[in-house]
Short mmCIF file of C-alpha atoms and ligand atoms in Angstrom, two decimals:
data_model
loop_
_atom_site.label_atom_id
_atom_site.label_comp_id
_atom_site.label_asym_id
_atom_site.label_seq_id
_atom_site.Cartn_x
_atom_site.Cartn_y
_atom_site.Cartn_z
CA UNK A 1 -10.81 22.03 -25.08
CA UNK A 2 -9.51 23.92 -28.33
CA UNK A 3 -5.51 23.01 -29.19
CA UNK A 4 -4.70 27.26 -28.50
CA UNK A 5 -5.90 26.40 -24.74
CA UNK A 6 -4.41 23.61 -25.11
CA UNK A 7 -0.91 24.60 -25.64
CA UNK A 8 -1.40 28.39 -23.30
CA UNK A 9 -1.76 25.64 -20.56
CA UNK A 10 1.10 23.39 -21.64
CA UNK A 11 3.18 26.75 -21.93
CA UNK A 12 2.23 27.93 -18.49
CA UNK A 13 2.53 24.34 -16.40
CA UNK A 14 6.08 24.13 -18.05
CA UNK A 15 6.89 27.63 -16.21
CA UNK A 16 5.88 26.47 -12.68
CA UNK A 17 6.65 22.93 -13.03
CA UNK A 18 9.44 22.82 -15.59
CA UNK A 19 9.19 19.08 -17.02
CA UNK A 20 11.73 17.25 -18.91
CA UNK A 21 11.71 14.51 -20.65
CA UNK A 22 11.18 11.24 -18.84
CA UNK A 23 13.76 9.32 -21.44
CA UNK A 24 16.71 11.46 -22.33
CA UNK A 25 15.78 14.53 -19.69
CA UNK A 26 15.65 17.01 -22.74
CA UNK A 27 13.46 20.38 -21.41
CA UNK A 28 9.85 20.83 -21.93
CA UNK A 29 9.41 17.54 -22.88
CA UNK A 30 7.24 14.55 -21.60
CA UNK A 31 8.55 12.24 -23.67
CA UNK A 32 10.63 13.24 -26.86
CA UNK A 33 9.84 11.90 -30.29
CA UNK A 34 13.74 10.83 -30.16
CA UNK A 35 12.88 8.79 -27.21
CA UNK A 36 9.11 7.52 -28.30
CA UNK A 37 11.32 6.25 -32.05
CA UNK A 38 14.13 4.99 -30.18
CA UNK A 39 11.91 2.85 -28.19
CA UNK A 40 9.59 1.70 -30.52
CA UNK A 41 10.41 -1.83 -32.18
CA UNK A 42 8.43 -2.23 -35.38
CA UNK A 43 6.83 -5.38 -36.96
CA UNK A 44 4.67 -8.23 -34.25
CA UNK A 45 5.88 -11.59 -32.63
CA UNK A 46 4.70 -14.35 -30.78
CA UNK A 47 5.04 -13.09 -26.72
CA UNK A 48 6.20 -16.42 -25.61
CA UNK A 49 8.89 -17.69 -27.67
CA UNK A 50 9.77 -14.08 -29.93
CA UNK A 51 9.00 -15.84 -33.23
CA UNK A 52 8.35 -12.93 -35.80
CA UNK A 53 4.85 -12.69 -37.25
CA UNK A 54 2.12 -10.62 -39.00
CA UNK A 55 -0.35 -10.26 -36.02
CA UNK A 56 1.20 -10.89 -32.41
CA UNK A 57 -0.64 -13.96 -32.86
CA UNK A 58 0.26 -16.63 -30.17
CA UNK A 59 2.13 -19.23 -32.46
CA UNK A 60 1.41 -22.81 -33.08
CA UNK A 61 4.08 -24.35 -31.48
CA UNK A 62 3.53 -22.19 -28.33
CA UNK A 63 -0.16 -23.29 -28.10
CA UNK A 64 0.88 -27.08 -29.07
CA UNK A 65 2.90 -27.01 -25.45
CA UNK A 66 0.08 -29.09 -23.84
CA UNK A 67 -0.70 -28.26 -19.84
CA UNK A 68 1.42 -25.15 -20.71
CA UNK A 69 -0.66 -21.68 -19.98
CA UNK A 70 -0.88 -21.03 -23.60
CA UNK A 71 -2.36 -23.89 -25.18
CA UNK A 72 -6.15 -22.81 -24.28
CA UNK A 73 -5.13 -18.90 -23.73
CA UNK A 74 -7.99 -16.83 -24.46
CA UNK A 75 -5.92 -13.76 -25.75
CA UNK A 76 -5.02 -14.97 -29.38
CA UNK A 77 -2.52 -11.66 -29.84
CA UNK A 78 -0.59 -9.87 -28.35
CA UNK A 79 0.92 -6.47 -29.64
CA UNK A 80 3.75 -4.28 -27.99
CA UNK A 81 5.41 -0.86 -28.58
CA UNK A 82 9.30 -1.78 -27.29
CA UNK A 83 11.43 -3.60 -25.10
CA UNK A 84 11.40 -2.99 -20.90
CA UNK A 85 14.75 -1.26 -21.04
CA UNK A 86 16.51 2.11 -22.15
CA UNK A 87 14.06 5.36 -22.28
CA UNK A 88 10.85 3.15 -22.23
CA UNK A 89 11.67 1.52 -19.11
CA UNK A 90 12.50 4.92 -17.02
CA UNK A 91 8.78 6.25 -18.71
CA UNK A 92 6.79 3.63 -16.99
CA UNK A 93 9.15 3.75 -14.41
CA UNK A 94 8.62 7.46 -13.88
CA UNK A 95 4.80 7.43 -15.17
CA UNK A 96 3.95 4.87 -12.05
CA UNK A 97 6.47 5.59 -9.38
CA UNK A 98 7.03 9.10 -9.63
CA UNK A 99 3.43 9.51 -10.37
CA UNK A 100 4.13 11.27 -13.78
CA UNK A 101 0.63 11.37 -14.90
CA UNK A 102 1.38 13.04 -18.10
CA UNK A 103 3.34 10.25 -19.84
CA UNK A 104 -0.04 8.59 -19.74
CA UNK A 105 -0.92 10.54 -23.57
CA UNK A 106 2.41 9.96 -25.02
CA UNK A 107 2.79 6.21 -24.12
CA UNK A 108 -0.94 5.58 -25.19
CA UNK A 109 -0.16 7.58 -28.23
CA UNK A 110 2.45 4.60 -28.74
CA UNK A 111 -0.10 2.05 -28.67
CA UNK A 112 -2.10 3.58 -30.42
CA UNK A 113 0.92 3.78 -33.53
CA UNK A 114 1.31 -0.07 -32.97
CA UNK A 115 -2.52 -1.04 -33.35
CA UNK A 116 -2.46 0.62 -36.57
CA UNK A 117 0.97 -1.03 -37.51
CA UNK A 118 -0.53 -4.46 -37.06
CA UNK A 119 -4.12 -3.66 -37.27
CA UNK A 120 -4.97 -7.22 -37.46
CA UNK A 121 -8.94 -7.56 -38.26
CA UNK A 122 -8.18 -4.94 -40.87
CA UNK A 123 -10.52 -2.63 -39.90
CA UNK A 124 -11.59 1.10 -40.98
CA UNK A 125 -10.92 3.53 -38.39
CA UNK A 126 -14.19 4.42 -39.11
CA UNK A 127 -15.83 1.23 -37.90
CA UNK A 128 -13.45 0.29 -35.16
CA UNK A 129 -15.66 1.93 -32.61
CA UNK A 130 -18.24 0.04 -33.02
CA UNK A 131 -16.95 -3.84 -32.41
CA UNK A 132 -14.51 -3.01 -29.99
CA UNK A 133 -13.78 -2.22 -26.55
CA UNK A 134 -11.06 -1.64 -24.57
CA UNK A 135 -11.14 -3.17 -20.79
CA UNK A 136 -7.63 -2.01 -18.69
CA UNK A 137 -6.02 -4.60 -16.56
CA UNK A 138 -7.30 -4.01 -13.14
CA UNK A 139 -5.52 -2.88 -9.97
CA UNK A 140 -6.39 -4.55 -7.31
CA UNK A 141 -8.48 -1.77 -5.11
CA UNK A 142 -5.63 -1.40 -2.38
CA UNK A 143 -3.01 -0.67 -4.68
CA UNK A 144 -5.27 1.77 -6.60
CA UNK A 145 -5.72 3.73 -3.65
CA UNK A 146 -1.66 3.60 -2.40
CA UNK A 147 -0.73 4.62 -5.80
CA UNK A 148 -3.67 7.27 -6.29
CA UNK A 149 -4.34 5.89 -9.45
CA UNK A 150 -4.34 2.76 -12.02
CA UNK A 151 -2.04 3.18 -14.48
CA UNK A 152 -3.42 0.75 -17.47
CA UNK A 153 -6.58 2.76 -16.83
CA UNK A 154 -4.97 5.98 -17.48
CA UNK A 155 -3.39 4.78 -20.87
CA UNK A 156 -6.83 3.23 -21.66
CA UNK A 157 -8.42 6.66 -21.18
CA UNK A 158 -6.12 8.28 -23.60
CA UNK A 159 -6.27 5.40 -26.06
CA UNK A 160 -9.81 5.77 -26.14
CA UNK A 161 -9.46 9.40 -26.75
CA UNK A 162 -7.19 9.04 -30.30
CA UNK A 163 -9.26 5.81 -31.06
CA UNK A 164 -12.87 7.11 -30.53
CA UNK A 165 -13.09 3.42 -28.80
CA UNK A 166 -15.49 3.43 -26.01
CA UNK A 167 -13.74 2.22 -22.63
CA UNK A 168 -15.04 -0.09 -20.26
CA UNK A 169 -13.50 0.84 -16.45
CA UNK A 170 -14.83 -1.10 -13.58
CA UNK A 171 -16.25 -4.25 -15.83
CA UNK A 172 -13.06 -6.57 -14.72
CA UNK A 173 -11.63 -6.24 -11.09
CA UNK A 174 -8.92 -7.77 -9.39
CA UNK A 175 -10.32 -9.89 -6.26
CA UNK A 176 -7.22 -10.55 -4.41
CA UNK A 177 -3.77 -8.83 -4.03
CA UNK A 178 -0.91 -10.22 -5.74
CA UNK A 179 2.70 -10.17 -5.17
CA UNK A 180 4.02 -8.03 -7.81
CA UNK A 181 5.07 -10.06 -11.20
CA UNK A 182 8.93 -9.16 -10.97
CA UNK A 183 8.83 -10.47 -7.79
CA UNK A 184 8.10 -13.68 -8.55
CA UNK A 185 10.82 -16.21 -9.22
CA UNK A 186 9.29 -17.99 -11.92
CA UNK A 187 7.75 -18.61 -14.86
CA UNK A 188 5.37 -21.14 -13.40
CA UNK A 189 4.62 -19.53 -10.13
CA UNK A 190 3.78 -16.25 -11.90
CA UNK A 191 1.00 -17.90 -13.16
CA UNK A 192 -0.16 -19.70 -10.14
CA UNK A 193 0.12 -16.22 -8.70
CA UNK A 194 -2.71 -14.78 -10.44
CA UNK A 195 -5.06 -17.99 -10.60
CA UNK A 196 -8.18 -16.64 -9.98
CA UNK A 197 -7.54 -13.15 -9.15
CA UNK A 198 -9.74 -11.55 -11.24
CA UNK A 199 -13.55 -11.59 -11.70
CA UNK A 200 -16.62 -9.77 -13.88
CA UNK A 201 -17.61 -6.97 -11.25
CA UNK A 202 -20.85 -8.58 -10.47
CA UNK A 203 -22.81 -5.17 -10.52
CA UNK A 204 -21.99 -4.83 -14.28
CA UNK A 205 -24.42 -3.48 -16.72
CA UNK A 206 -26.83 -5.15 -18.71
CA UNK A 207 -25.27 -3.19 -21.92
CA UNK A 208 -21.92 -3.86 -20.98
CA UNK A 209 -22.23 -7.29 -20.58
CA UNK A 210 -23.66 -7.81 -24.33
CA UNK A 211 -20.64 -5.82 -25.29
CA UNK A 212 -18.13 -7.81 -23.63
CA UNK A 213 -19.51 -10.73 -25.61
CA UNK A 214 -20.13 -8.96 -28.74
CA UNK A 215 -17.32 -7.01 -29.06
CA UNK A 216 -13.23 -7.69 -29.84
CA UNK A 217 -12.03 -6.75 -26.38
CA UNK A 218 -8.64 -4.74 -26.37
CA UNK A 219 -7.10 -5.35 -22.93
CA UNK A 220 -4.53 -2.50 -22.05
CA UNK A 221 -1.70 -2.74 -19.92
CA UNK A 222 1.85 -0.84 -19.05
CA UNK A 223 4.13 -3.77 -19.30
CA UNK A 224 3.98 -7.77 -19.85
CA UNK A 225 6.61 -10.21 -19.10
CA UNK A 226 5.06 -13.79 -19.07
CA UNK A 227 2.00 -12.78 -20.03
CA UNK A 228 0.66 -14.96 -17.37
CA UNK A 229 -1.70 -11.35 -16.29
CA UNK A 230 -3.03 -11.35 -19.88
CA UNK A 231 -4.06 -14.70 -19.83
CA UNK A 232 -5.77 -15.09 -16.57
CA UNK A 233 -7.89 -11.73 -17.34
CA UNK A 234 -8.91 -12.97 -20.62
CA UNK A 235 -9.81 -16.13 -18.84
CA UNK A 236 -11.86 -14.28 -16.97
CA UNK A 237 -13.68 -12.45 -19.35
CA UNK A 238 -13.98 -15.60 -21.84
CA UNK A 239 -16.00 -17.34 -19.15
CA UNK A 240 -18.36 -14.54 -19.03
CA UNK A 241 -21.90 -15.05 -19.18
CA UNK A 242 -21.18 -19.09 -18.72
CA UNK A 243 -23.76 -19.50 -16.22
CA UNK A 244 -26.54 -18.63 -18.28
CA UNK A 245 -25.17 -21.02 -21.00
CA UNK A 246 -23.96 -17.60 -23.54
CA UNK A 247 -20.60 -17.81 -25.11
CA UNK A 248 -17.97 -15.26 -23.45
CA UNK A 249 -15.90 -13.05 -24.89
CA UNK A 250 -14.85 -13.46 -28.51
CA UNK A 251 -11.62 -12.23 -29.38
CA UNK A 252 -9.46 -10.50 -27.29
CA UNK A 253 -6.27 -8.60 -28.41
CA UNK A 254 -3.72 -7.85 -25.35
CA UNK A 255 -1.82 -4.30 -26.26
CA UNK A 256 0.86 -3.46 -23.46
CA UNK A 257 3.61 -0.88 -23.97
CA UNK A 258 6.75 -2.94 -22.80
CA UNK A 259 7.91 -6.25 -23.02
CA UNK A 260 10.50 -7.87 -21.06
ZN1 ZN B 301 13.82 12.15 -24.83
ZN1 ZN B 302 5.52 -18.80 -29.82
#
């Protein structure tokens, strides 16, 4: 679709469904470059314990806590756009909850700002497409269906779109409801809450399958708190192929909007 159609639709949804924006409620807005630069927190640090970096990289004295969930984490960085709180929070707030579809392209749009930021193998934008993937956290299937839709998938879409990175849907699934992170008490039992809840979908493609082993795997969610989901899917996809003695996944990048 051309940007003039483009736009003649924007114009004409914003007369019969006047939107505002989902941070600061300005008019015609989804979600207003004030909002997008308030919320976004420049630079990379370790998830765990905040140390300031170059890459997101998980940092050595995180992975050094022995028995802890980091020490053989698959998911070697982890990159996000802001903080859970202030105009960010009431996006994803309003983008799952209220169902607001649309802040799917401007949030993505976010992530999309910080991967370049950190861009951490270096790569052209030119060659990006063609060693990596992006795989969005799952939904279990019964939450998929109450909520009409998976959110991480719907930012994955659009990050696909501005990255020209192909997008793998349907290659990890969630086997078993969860209680929801925040409503877990702790740090430890957030992590036992999601042992073993996700899996390869075992009708996966031959070709998708060599990609998930060849390929630097972006894994795409809204928000991330412990991490613990991050870790347990890239668990998951590290182990892939281990049956039939091939390594799994090689390097996997987690890329969430909010932390906190
Ligand atoms: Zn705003
Ligand atoms: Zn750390």
């Amino acid at each position: 679709m051309n940007l003039a159609w483009k736009k003649l639709i924007h114009t004409f949804l914003n007369l019969i469904l006047p939107r505002s924006c989902a941070g600061c409620g300005a008019k015609n807005e989804i979600f207003c470059g004030n909002c997008q630069l308030a919320s976004y927190k420049r630079g990379a640090q370790c998830l765990f314990c905040g140390f300031r970096n170059q890459t997101g990289a998980v940092c050595q004295s995180c992975k050094n806590v022995k028995h802890s969930m980091f020490d053989k984490t698959a998911v070697k960085h982890v990159l996000w756009v802001g903080r859970y709180d202030g105009a960010l929070k009431e996006a994803i707030w309003q983008f799952k909850y209220k169902k607001r579809k649309e802040l799917a392209a401007p949030l993505a749009e976010m992530l999309w700002n910080k991967f370049l930021e950190i861009n951490i193998m270096n790569v052209e934008n030119a060659t990006l497409k063609d060693n990596h993937a992006i795989i969005p956290i799952p939904l279990h299937f019964k939450k998929e269906y109450e909520r009409g839709f998976n959110q991480a998938e719907l930012l994955a879409r659009e990050f696909c779109k501005l990255s020209n990175i192909q997008c793998l849907t349907n290659v990890l699934i969630k086997t078993r409801e969860t209680k929801a992170q925040v409503a877990v008490d702790n740090k430890e039992l957030r992590i036992k809450n999601l042992e073993g809840a996700f899996c390869i979908n075992p009708k996966i493609s031959q070709s998708n399958l060599s990609l998930l082993t060849s390929h630097a795997l972006i894994l795409i969610d809204d928000v991330a708190t412990t991490g613990a989901t991050l870790i347990h899917a890239s668990e998951t996809l590290a182990k892939v192929g281990l049956p039939c003695r091939q390594a799994g996944a090689k390097k996997i990048i987690g890329l969430v909007v909010a932390h906190g």
